[in-house]
Amino acid sequence: MKRDIILIALLLIAAVAVSGCINSPMDNVNDRLKTVNTDITEGDTDYNAALNAISSGDFSTADSNIQTARDKFADAQDKFNEIENYESDLNETVYTDYLSIVKEEVSLKKEASDGLYLAVQYYISGDSSSGNSYTNAANSVMKQAVTLQNQRNAIVEENPDLFKKAGII
């Protein structure tokens, strides 16, 4: 009898310990999404810093900034690929819509940063005409991404309880 009580107590302790270590699909998504949001914010900052450096003719700094932006957006895409492993287990339509917008936003921002990288390479080689053309194209793509970013922010503002619970805001 005493042995049974000890065994039951050990099983309860083990169950409690394991339950704290197992994340739900939502927990896995939220953990990765926080990193994605950080990468997007930092990538945006570096993209804008690259544009400012281009405007001032500091192509070396622009090259460094745009490389960092590309890395941040690539990291965000990689993290988003991990999120997709859990997305089908989510039951919240608002959340899945949000994730869809974030995915497209990150893709466009990566595309824009790749285009601006090419622009910087043309500026460095002295081809301002091609550099300007690639800069304009990159900025056009970035404007599309910013439109999605605004849609994403509107979803968060319309559903603050959902996103507070998720730790997004």
N, CA and C atoms as an extended XYZ file, in Angstrom:
507
Properties=species:S:1:pos:R:3:atomname:S:1:resname:S:1:resid:I:1 pbc="F F F"
N         0.822       -1.183        0.000 N   MET     1
C         0.000        0.000        0.000 CA  MET     1
C         0.871        1.252        0.000 C   MET     1
N         1.862        1.267        0.883 N   LYS     2
C         2.770        2.404        0.967 CA  LYS     2
C         3.530        2.571       -0.347 C   LYS     2
N         3.885        1.428       -0.921 N   ARG     3
C         4.618        1.436       -2.178 CA  ARG     3
C         3.736        2.023       -3.289 C   ARG     3
N         2.458        1.705       -3.325 N   ASP     4
C         1.519        2.229       -4.321 CA  ASP     4
C         1.370        3.738       -4.200 C   ASP     4
N         1.314        4.217       -2.990 N   ILE     5
C         1.188        5.661       -2.755 CA  ILE     5
C         2.432        6.388       -3.259 C   ILE     5
N         3.591        5.813       -2.975 N   ILE     6
C         4.850        6.415       -3.436 CA  ILE     6
C         4.897        6.402       -4.964 C   ILE     6
N         4.478        5.296       -5.567 N   LEU     7
C         4.475        5.188       -7.026 CA  LEU     7
C         3.527        6.212       -7.650 C   LEU     7
N         2.333        6.355       -7.087 N   ILE     8
C         1.373        7.337       -7.585 CA  ILE     8
C         1.926        8.754       -7.427 C   ILE     8
N         2.552        9.034       -6.301 N   ALA     9
C         3.134       10.362       -6.065 CA  ALA     9
C         4.227       10.652       -7.084 C   ALA     9
N         5.063        9.666       -7.358 N   LEU    10
C         6.133        9.851       -8.352 CA  LEU    10
C         5.560       10.075       -9.752 C   LEU    10
N         4.500        9.345      -10.091 N   LEU    11
C         3.871        9.537      -11.395 CA  LEU    11
C         3.247       10.929      -11.516 C   LEU    11
N         2.629       11.405      -10.452 N   LEU    12
C         2.064       12.753      -10.468 CA  LEU    12
C         3.152       13.813      -10.619 C   LEU    12
N         4.241       13.637       -9.901 N   ILE    13
C         5.360       14.576      -10.000 CA  ILE    13
C         5.923       14.565      -11.418 C   ILE    13
N         6.079       13.372      -11.989 N   ALA    14
C         6.604       13.262      -13.352 CA  ALA    14
C         5.652       13.912      -14.357 C   ALA    14
N         4.355       13.699      -14.178 N   ALA    15
C         3.373       14.286      -15.093 CA  ALA    15
C         3.398       15.808      -15.033 C   ALA    15
N         3.511       16.358      -13.843 N   VAL    16
C         3.573       17.811      -13.688 CA  VAL    16
C         4.860       18.351      -14.305 C   VAL    16
N         5.966       17.668      -14.096 N   ALA    17
C         7.248       18.117      -14.644 CA  ALA    17
C         7.233       18.093      -16.169 C   ALA    17
N         6.689       17.036      -16.753 N   VAL    18
C         6.649       16.910      -18.210 CA  VAL    18
C         5.677       17.910      -18.820 C   VAL    18
N         4.547       18.139      -18.179 N   SER    19
C         3.563       19.061      -18.748 CA  SER    19
C         4.106       20.478      -18.867 C   SER    19
N         5.022       20.854      -18.021 N   GLY    20
C         5.640       22.166      -18.116 CA  GLY    20
C         6.653       22.249      -19.231 C   GLY    20
N         7.072       21.120      -19.759 N   CYS    21
C         8.092       21.090      -20.804 CA  CYS    21
C         7.508       20.931      -22.205 C   CYS    21
N         6.243       20.609      -22.294 N   ILE    22
C         5.617       20.383      -23.588 CA  ILE    22
C         4.878       21.649      -24.004 C   ILE    22
N         5.258       22.164      -25.151 N   ASN    23
C         4.624       23.381      -25.662 CA  ASN    23
C         3.486       23.026      -26.600 C   ASN    23
N         2.437       23.807      -26.546 N   SER    24
C         1.341       23.651      -27.488 CA  SER    24
C         1.781       24.239      -28.829 C   SER    24
N         1.043       23.932      -29.903 N   PRO    25
C         1.386       24.551      -31.197 CA  PRO    25
C         1.409       26.083      -31.106 C   PRO    25
N         0.449       26.653      -30.356 N   MET    26
C         0.389       28.110      -30.211 CA  MET    26
C         1.647       28.629      -29.509 C   MET    26
N         2.124       27.917      -28.482 N   ASP    27
C         3.351       28.325      -27.791 CA  ASP    27
C         4.540       28.318      -28.748 C   ASP    27
N         4.628       27.274      -29.570 N   ASN    28
C         5.728       27.175      -30.530 CA  ASN    28
C         5.672       28.303      -31.555 C   ASN    28
N         4.476       28.609      -32.026 N   VAL    29
C         4.312       29.703      -32.988 CA  VAL    29
C         4.687       31.028      -32.340 C   VAL    29
N         4.168       31.280      -31.145 N   ASN    30
C         4.423       32.554      -30.472 CA  ASN    30
C         5.908       32.766      -30.198 C   ASN    30
N         6.597       31.730      -29.759 N   ASP    31
C         8.032       31.857      -29.491 CA  ASP    31
C         8.793       32.265      -30.745 C   ASP    31
N         8.487       31.629      -31.846 N   ARG    32
C         9.178       31.935      -33.098 CA  ARG    32
C         8.735       33.283      -33.678 C   ARG    32
N         7.466       33.600      -33.497 N   LEU    33
C         6.939       34.846      -34.041 CA  LEU    33
C         7.570       36.065      -33.373 C   LEU    33
N         7.894       35.954      -32.110 N   LYS    34
C         8.583       37.060      -31.430 CA  LYS    34
C         9.930       37.326      -32.101 C   LYS    34
N        10.635       36.267      -32.444 N   THR    35
C        11.926       36.411      -33.127 CA  THR    35
C        11.725       36.982      -34.528 C   THR    35
N        10.693       36.516      -35.227 N   VAL    36
C        10.392       37.032      -36.565 CA  VAL    36
C        10.127       38.534      -36.496 C   VAL    36
N         9.315       38.952      -35.533 N   ASN    37
C         9.008       40.376      -35.396 CA  ASN    37
C        10.254       41.201      -35.103 C   ASN    37
N        11.142       40.674      -34.274 N   THR    38
C        12.402       41.367      -33.990 CA  THR    38
C        13.248       41.471      -35.253 C   THR    38
N        13.337       40.372      -35.996 N   ASP    39
C        14.112       40.382      -37.245 CA  ASP    39
C        13.537       41.388      -38.248 C   ASP    39
N        12.210       41.454      -38.344 N   ILE    40
C        11.580       42.407      -39.266 CA  ILE    40
C        11.928       43.839      -38.854 C   ILE    40
N        11.776       44.138      -37.585 N   THR    41
C        12.052       45.496      -37.098 CA  THR    41
C        13.509       45.879      -37.350 C   THR    41
N        14.423       44.985      -37.021 N   GLU    42
C        15.849       45.271      -37.226 CA  GLU    42
C        16.183       45.353      -38.721 C   GLU    42
N        15.566       44.484      -39.526 N   GLY    43
C        15.784       44.535      -40.973 CA  GLY    43
C        15.294       45.845      -41.567 C   GLY    43
N        14.130       46.309      -41.095 N   ASP    44
C        13.608       47.601      -41.554 CA  ASP    44
C        14.577       48.734      -41.226 C   ASP    44
N        15.101       48.704      -40.014 N   THR    45
C        16.047       49.744      -39.586 CA  THR    45
C        17.285       49.747      -40.472 C   THR    45
N        17.810       48.568      -40.754 N   ASP    46
C        19.015       48.478      -41.583 CA  ASP    46
C        18.730       48.842      -43.042 C   ASP    46
N        17.559       48.475      -43.531 N   TYR    47
C        17.173       48.856      -44.904 CA  TYR    47
C        17.136       50.379      -45.019 C   TYR    47
N        16.482       51.025      -44.070 N   ASN    48
C        16.393       52.490      -44.094 CA  ASN    48
C        17.760       53.146      -43.917 C   ASN    48
N        18.607       52.546      -43.088 N   ALA    49
C        19.969       53.075      -42.922 CA  ALA    49
C        20.745       52.961      -44.237 C   ALA    49
N        20.522       51.880      -44.975 N   ALA    50
C        21.183       51.716      -46.272 CA  ALA    50
C        20.709       52.796      -47.249 C   ALA    50
N        19.399       53.067      -47.246 N   LEU    51
C        18.880       54.135      -48.117 CA  LEU    51
C        19.496       55.484      -47.770 C   LEU    51
N        19.600       55.766      -46.476 N   ASN    52
C        20.212       57.032      -46.053 CA  ASN    52
C        21.674       57.109      -46.484 C   ASN    52
N        22.381       55.994      -46.369 N   ALA    53
C        23.791       55.973      -46.774 CA  ALA    53
C        23.915       56.167      -48.286 C   ALA    53
N        23.010       55.569      -49.050 N   ILE    54
C        23.019       55.766      -50.502 CA  ILE    54
C        22.804       57.240      -50.822 C   ILE    54
N        21.837       57.846      -50.143 N   SER    55
C        21.537       59.260      -50.386 CA  SER    55
C        22.731       60.157      -50.114 C   SER    55
N        23.543       59.771      -49.142 N   SER    56
C        24.715       60.592      -48.820 CA  SER    56
C        25.967       60.143      -49.581 C   SER    56
N        25.818       59.138      -50.449 N   GLY    57
C        26.953       58.682      -51.257 CA  GLY    57
C        27.914       57.783      -50.513 C   GLY    57
N        27.553       57.303      -49.346 N   ASP    58
C        28.408       56.409      -48.550 CA  ASP    58
C        28.039       54.959      -48.869 C   ASP    58
N        28.556       54.481      -49.992 N   PHE    59
C        28.156       53.174      -50.493 CA  PHE    59
C        28.736       52.024      -49.676 C   PHE    59
N        29.844       52.244      -49.029 N   SER    60
C        30.412       51.213      -48.162 CA  SER    60
C        29.484       50.934      -46.976 C   SER    60
N        29.006       52.017      -46.349 N   THR    61
C        28.062       51.867      -45.239 CA  THR    61
C        26.751       51.286      -45.740 C   THR    61
N        26.311       51.735      -46.909 N   ALA    62
C        25.073       51.203      -47.493 CA  ALA    62
C        25.196       49.706      -47.718 C   ALA    62
N        26.348       49.282      -48.210 N   ASP    63
C        26.588       47.858      -48.459 CA  ASP    63
C        26.505       47.060      -47.150 C   ASP    63
N        27.119       47.574      -46.112 N   SER    64
C        27.088       46.900      -44.816 CA  SER    64
C        25.666       46.829      -44.261 C   SER    64
N        24.956       47.952      -44.328 N   ASN    65
C        23.585       47.995      -43.807 CA  ASN    65
C        22.648       47.062      -44.567 C   ASN    65
N        22.766       47.054      -45.887 N   ILE    66
C        21.838       46.232      -46.660 CA  ILE    66
C        22.168       44.754      -46.498 C   ILE    66
N        23.425       44.440      -46.288 N   GLN    67
C        23.776       43.036      -46.000 CA  GLN    67
C        23.115       42.588      -44.705 C   GLN    67
N        23.164       43.442      -43.691 N   THR    68
C        22.540       43.112      -42.408 CA  THR    68
C        21.033       42.980      -42.567 C   THR    68
N        20.418       43.877      -43.324 N   ALA    69
C        18.971       43.796      -43.563 CA  ALA    69
C        18.619       42.485      -44.266 C   ALA    69
N        19.394       42.121      -45.264 N   ARG    70
C        19.148       40.860      -45.982 CA  ARG    70
C        19.232       39.677      -45.031 C   ARG    70
N        20.228       39.701      -44.156 N   ASP    71
C        20.386       38.611      -43.189 CA  ASP    71
C        19.186       38.541      -42.241 C   ASP    71
N        18.728       39.700      -41.771 N   LYS    72
C        17.583       39.732      -40.852 CA  LYS    72
C        16.316       39.208      -41.528 C   LYS    72
N        16.068       39.622      -42.759 N   PHE    73
C        14.876       39.156      -43.459 CA  PHE    73
C        14.994       37.666      -43.802 C   PHE    73
N        16.196       37.198      -44.117 N   ALA    74
C        16.394       35.764      -44.369 CA  ALA    74
C        16.161       34.965      -43.081 C   ALA    74
N        16.650       35.479      -41.955 N   ASP    75
C        16.397       34.821      -40.669 CA  ASP    75
C        14.905       34.764      -40.375 C   ASP    75
N        14.203       35.852      -40.660 N   ALA    76
C        12.755       35.884      -40.436 CA  ALA    76
C        12.059       34.836      -41.307 C   ALA    76
N        12.503       34.698      -42.549 N   GLN    77
C        11.918       33.678      -43.426 CA  GLN    77
C        12.185       32.277      -42.888 C   GLN    77
N        13.396       32.034      -42.407 N   ASP    78
C        13.730       30.719      -41.846 CA  ASP    78
C        12.855       30.403      -40.632 C   ASP    78
N        12.700       31.382      -39.752 N   LYS    79
C        11.843       31.183      -38.573 CA  LYS    79
C        10.398       30.957      -39.004 C   LYS    79
N         9.988       31.657      -40.036 N   PHE    80
C         8.611       31.484      -40.495 CA  PHE    80
C         8.405       30.089      -41.061 C   PHE    80
N         9.415       29.532      -41.699 N   ASN    81
C         9.311       28.151      -42.182 CA  ASN    81
C         9.080       27.195      -41.019 C   ASN    81
N         9.688       27.468      -39.866 N   GLU    82
C         9.456       26.655      -38.672 CA  GLU    82
C         8.018       26.840      -38.176 C   GLU    82
N         7.509       28.051      -38.257 N   ILE    83
C         6.133       28.335      -37.819 CA  ILE    83
C         5.140       27.529      -38.645 C   ILE    83
N         5.408       27.386      -39.923 N   GLU    84
C         4.481       26.666      -40.798 CA  GLU    84
C         4.270       25.225      -40.357 C   GLU    84
N         5.229       24.658      -39.627 N   ASN    85
C         5.068       23.295      -39.111 CA  ASN    85
C         3.910       23.196      -38.122 C   ASN    85
N         3.566       24.298      -37.488 N   TYR    86
C         2.527       24.304      -36.455 CA  TYR    86
C         1.245       25.004      -36.902 C   TYR    86
N         1.292       25.684      -38.008 N   GLU    87
C         0.182       26.543      -38.429 CA  GLU    87
C        -1.127       25.767      -38.620 C   GLU    87
N        -1.039       24.551      -39.135 N   SER    88
C        -2.269       23.785      -39.382 CA  SER    88
C        -2.968       23.381      -38.082 C   SER    88
N        -2.275       23.438      -36.956 N   ASP    89
C        -2.866       23.084      -35.669 CA  ASP    89
C        -3.529       24.268      -34.974 C   ASP    89
N        -3.431       25.447      -35.575 N   LEU    90
C        -4.024       26.635      -34.957 CA  LEU    90
C        -5.495       26.729      -35.330 C   LEU    90
N        -6.311       27.086      -34.364 N   ASN    91
C        -7.751       27.150      -34.585 CA  ASN    91
C        -8.270       28.568      -34.743 C   ASN    91
N        -7.441       29.552      -34.534 N   GLU    92
C        -7.863       30.947      -34.531 CA  GLU    92
C        -7.676       31.554      -35.925 C   GLU    92
N        -8.786       31.866      -36.608 N   THR    93
C        -8.741       32.414      -37.968 CA  THR    93
C        -7.994       33.738      -38.022 C   THR    93
N        -8.228       34.598      -37.052 N   VAL    94
C        -7.545       35.897      -37.028 CA  VAL    94
C        -6.035       35.679      -36.993 C   VAL    94
N        -5.613       34.721      -36.201 N   TYR    95
C        -4.186       34.455      -36.053 CA  TYR    95
C        -3.596       33.891      -37.344 C   TYR    95
N        -4.316       32.981      -37.992 N   THR    96
C        -3.806       32.423      -39.243 CA  THR    96
C        -3.782       33.485      -40.342 C   THR    96
N        -4.756       34.396      -40.345 N   ASP    97
C        -4.732       35.510      -41.303 CA  ASP    97
C        -3.507       36.389      -41.050 C   ASP    97
N        -3.246       36.667      -39.786 N   TYR    98
C        -2.088       37.463      -39.384 CA  TYR    98
C        -0.799       36.797      -39.888 C   TYR    98
N        -0.687       35.500      -39.675 N   LEU    99
C         0.518       34.782      -40.100 CA  LEU    99
C         0.688       34.825      -41.611 C   LEU    99
N        -0.405       34.740      -42.337 N   SER   100
C        -0.345       34.807      -43.797 CA  SER   100
C         0.198       36.160      -44.256 C   SER   100
N        -0.264       37.215      -43.613 N   ILE   101
C         0.209       38.558      -43.958 CA  ILE   101
C         1.688       38.715      -43.615 C   ILE   101
N         2.089       38.224      -42.447 N   VAL   102
C         3.504       38.326      -42.044 CA  VAL   102
C         4.391       37.589      -43.043 C   VAL   102
N         3.957       36.420      -43.467 N   LYS   103
C         4.753       35.632      -44.417 CA  LYS   103
C         4.992       36.407      -45.709 C   LYS   103
N         3.932       36.995      -46.250 N   GLU   104
C         4.055       37.759      -47.491 CA  GLU   104
C         4.897       39.017      -47.274 C   GLU   104
N         4.703       39.673      -46.140 N   GLU   105
C         5.481       40.868      -45.820 CA  GLU   105
C         6.974       40.563      -45.791 C   GLU   105
N         7.334       39.489      -45.106 N   VAL   106
C         8.750       39.120      -45.001 CA  VAL   106
C         9.322       38.777      -46.372 C   VAL   106
N         8.539       38.076      -47.176 N   SER   107
C         8.992       37.724      -48.518 CA  SER   107
C         9.273       38.972      -49.352 C   SER   107
N         8.362       39.934      -49.291 N   LEU   108
C         8.555       41.177      -50.042 CA  LEU   108
C         9.738       41.987      -49.515 C   LEU   108
N         9.900       42.025      -48.204 N   LYS   109
C        11.026       42.774      -47.629 CA  LYS   109
C        12.358       42.121      -47.993 C   LYS   109
N        12.382       40.810      -48.058 N   LYS   110
C        13.601       40.115      -48.490 CA  LYS   110
C        13.882       40.439      -49.956 C   LYS   110
N        12.839       40.426      -50.771 N   GLU   111
C        12.991       40.767      -52.185 CA  GLU   111
C        13.492       42.201      -52.357 C   GLU   111
N        12.920       43.129      -51.594 N   ALA   112
C        13.341       44.532      -51.675 CA  ALA   112
C        14.795       44.685      -51.242 C   ALA   112
N        15.175       44.006      -50.173 N   SER   113
C        16.562       44.136      -49.700 CA  SER   113
C        17.541       43.512      -50.693 C   SER   113
N        17.133       42.435      -51.360 N   ASP   114
C        17.988       41.855      -52.402 CA  ASP   114
C        18.159       42.836      -53.564 C   ASP   114
N        17.072       43.509      -53.916 N   GLY   115
C        17.146       44.503      -54.989 CA  GLY   115
C        18.007       45.692      -54.612 C   GLY   115
N        17.880       46.144      -53.369 N   LEU   116
C        18.693       47.281      -52.930 CA  LEU   116
C        20.165       46.882      -52.835 C   LEU   116
N        20.423       45.636      -52.492 N   TYR   117
C        21.802       45.139      -52.479 CA  TYR   117
C        22.403       45.266      -53.889 C   TYR   117
N        21.635       44.856      -54.900 N   LEU   118
C        22.129       44.979      -56.275 CA  LEU   118
C        22.355       46.443      -56.643 C   LEU   118
N        21.449       47.308      -56.194 N   ALA   119
C        21.612       48.738      -56.456 CA  ALA   119
C        22.934       49.235      -55.892 C   ALA   119
N        23.216       48.848      -54.667 N   VAL   120
C        24.466       49.286      -54.019 CA  VAL   120
C        25.673       48.795      -54.807 C   VAL   120
N        25.598       47.568      -55.320 N   GLN   121
C        26.725       47.045      -56.098 CA  GLN   121
C        26.943       47.878      -57.363 C   GLN   121
N        25.843       48.301      -57.979 N   TYR   122
C        25.977       49.174      -59.158 CA  TYR   122
C        26.550       50.533      -58.775 C   TYR   122
N        26.095       51.094      -57.665 N   TYR   123
C        26.651       52.382      -57.218 CA  TYR   123
C        28.145       52.255      -56.945 C   TYR   123
N        28.530       51.186      -56.290 N   ILE   124
C        29.959       50.970      -55.978 CA  ILE   124
C        30.787       50.897      -57.261 C   ILE   124
N        30.231       50.249      -58.288 N   SER   125
C        30.971       50.119      -59.551 CA  SER   125
C        30.874       51.363      -60.426 C   SER   125
N        30.149       52.397      -59.957 N   GLY   126
C        30.073       53.661      -60.685 CA  GLY   126
C        28.921       53.757      -61.665 C   GLY   126
N        28.030       52.786      -61.678 N   ASP   127
C        26.890       52.797      -62.599 CA  ASP   127
C        25.656       53.338      -61.865 C   ASP   127
N        25.586       54.661      -61.787 N   SER   128
C        24.491       55.303      -61.053 CA  SER   128
C        23.135       55.068      -61.710 C   SER   128
N        23.098       54.995      -63.015 N   SER   129
C        21.828       54.795      -63.715 CA  SER   129
C        21.192       53.457      -63.314 C   SER   129
N        21.978       52.394      -63.372 N   SER   130
C        21.466       51.077      -62.960 CA  SER   130
C        21.177       51.060      -61.465 C   SER   130
N        22.033       51.718      -60.680 N   GLY   131
C        21.812       51.802      -59.242 CA  GLY   131
C        20.487       52.465      -58.926 C   GLY   131
N        20.196       53.578      -59.619 N   ASN   132
C        18.925       54.279      -59.417 CA  ASN   132
C        17.735       53.399      -59.814 C   ASN   132
N        17.885       52.688      -60.910 N   SER   133
C        16.809       51.820      -61.389 CA  SER   133
C        16.508       50.722      -60.355 C   SER   133
N        17.546       50.093      -59.838 N   TYR   134
C        17.353       49.031      -58.833 CA  TYR   134
C        16.843       49.600      -57.508 C   TYR   134
N        17.285       50.789      -57.164 N   THR   135
C        16.791       51.422      -55.927 CA  THR   135
C        15.300       51.698      -56.044 C   THR   135
N        14.880       52.242      -57.185 N   ASN   136
C        13.456       52.527      -57.383 CA  ASN   136
C        12.618       51.252      -57.349 C   ASN   136
N        13.117       50.203      -57.990 N   ALA   137
C        12.389       48.928      -57.991 CA  ALA   137
C        12.301       48.349      -56.575 C   ALA   137
N        13.407       48.427      -55.832 N   ALA   138
C        13.423       47.908      -54.459 CA  ALA   138
C        12.451       48.683      -53.584 C   ALA   138
N        12.441       49.976      -53.730 N   ASN   139
C        11.531       50.796      -52.928 CA  ASN   139
C        10.067       50.541      -53.277 C   ASN   139
N         9.797       50.238      -54.532 N   SER   140
C         8.437       49.901      -54.939 CA  SER   140
C         7.972       48.609      -54.254 C   SER   140
N         8.845       47.635      -54.210 N   VAL   141
C         8.524       46.374      -53.532 CA  VAL   141
C         8.372       46.620      -52.029 C   VAL   141
N         9.235       47.454      -51.472 N   MET   142
C         9.151       47.743      -50.037 CA  MET   142
C         7.838       48.448      -49.701 C   MET   142
N         7.355       49.296      -50.593 N   LYS   143
C         6.065       49.959      -50.350 CA  LYS   143
C         4.936       48.932      -50.249 C   LYS   143
N         4.991       47.903      -51.074 N   GLN   144
C         4.002       46.824      -50.992 CA  GLN   144
C         4.104       46.120      -49.635 C   GLN   144
N         5.332       45.908      -49.193 N   ALA   145
C         5.553       45.250      -47.901 CA  ALA   145
C         5.033       46.108      -46.750 C   ALA   145
N         5.230       47.404      -46.848 N   VAL   146
C         4.756       48.315      -45.798 CA  VAL   146
C         3.224       48.322      -45.753 C   VAL   146
N         2.588       48.198      -46.899 N   THR   147
C         1.125       48.085      -46.928 CA  THR   147
C         0.681       46.855      -46.135 C   THR   147
N         1.361       45.749      -46.337 N   LEU   148
C         1.057       44.532      -45.571 CA  LEU   148
C         1.367       44.721      -44.089 C   LEU   148
N         2.455       45.405      -43.799 N   GLN   149
C         2.807       45.681      -42.401 CA  GLN   149
C         1.686       46.477      -41.727 C   GLN   149
N         1.135       47.447      -42.439 N   ASN   150
C         0.032       48.235      -41.893 CA  ASN   150
C        -1.218       47.380      -41.674 C   ASN   150
N        -1.472       46.452      -42.590 N   GLN   151
C        -2.597       45.527      -42.416 CA  GLN   151
C        -2.374       44.641      -41.185 C   GLN   151
N        -1.169       44.176      -41.039 N   ARG   152
C        -0.805       43.336      -39.884 CA  ARG   152
C        -1.006       44.114      -38.591 C   ARG   152
N        -0.542       45.346      -38.569 N   ASN   153
C        -0.711       46.178      -37.367 CA  ASN   153
C        -2.177       46.441      -37.072 C   ASN   153
N        -2.994       46.593      -38.114 N   ALA   154
C        -4.432       46.819      -37.921 CA  ALA   154
C        -5.091       45.591      -37.294 C   ALA   154
N        -4.668       44.413      -37.706 N   ILE   155
C        -5.207       43.178      -37.116 CA  ILE   155
C        -4.878       43.126      -35.626 C   ILE   155
N        -3.656       43.501      -35.282 N   VAL   156
C        -3.251       43.504      -33.873 CA  VAL   156
C        -4.081       44.518      -33.085 C   VAL   156
N        -4.262       45.705      -33.645 N   GLU   157
C        -5.040       46.748      -32.962 CA  GLU   157
C        -6.502       46.344      -32.782 C   GLU   157
N        -7.049       45.603      -33.745 N   GLU   158
C        -8.443       45.170      -33.671 CA  GLU   158
C        -8.643       43.984      -32.730 C   GLU   158
N        -7.570       43.282      -32.408 N   ASN   159
C        -7.651       42.078      -31.575 CA  ASN   159
C        -6.593       42.110      -30.473 C   ASN   159
N        -6.575       43.157      -29.662 N   PRO   160
C        -5.492       43.294      -28.683 CA  PRO   160
C        -5.430       42.154      -27.656 C   PRO   160
N        -6.584       41.636      -27.251 N   ASP   161
C        -6.566       40.561      -26.253 CA  ASP   161
C        -5.888       39.310      -26.779 C   ASP   161
N        -6.179       38.948      -28.014 N   LEU   162
C        -5.570       37.780      -28.628 CA  LEU   162
C        -4.049       37.926      -28.708 C   LEU   162
N        -3.591       39.110      -29.114 N   PHE   163
C        -2.165       39.299      -29.314 CA  PHE   163
C        -1.422       39.596      -28.011 C   PHE   163
N        -2.105       40.122      -27.014 N   LYS   164
C        -1.495       40.259      -25.698 CA  LYS   164
C        -1.269       38.893      -25.090 C   LYS   164
N        -2.286       38.037      -25.223 N   LYS   165
C        -2.183       36.675      -24.703 CA  LYS   165
C        -1.021       35.934      -25.366 C   LYS   165
N        -0.820       36.205      -26.653 N   ALA   166
C         0.245       35.556      -27.395 CA  ALA   166
C         1.606       36.165      -27.130 C   ALA   166
N         1.616       37.335      -26.469 N   GLY   167
C         2.889       37.989      -26.187 CA  GLY   167
C         3.422       38.788      -27.349 C   GLY   167
N         2.591       39.051      -28.346 N   ILE   168
C         3.011       39.817      -29.519 CA  ILE   168
C         3.036       41.302      -29.196 C   ILE   168
N         2.098       41.749      -28.357 N   ILE   169
C         2.095       43.151      -27.936 CA  ILE   169
C         2.140       43.226      -26.431 C   ILE   169
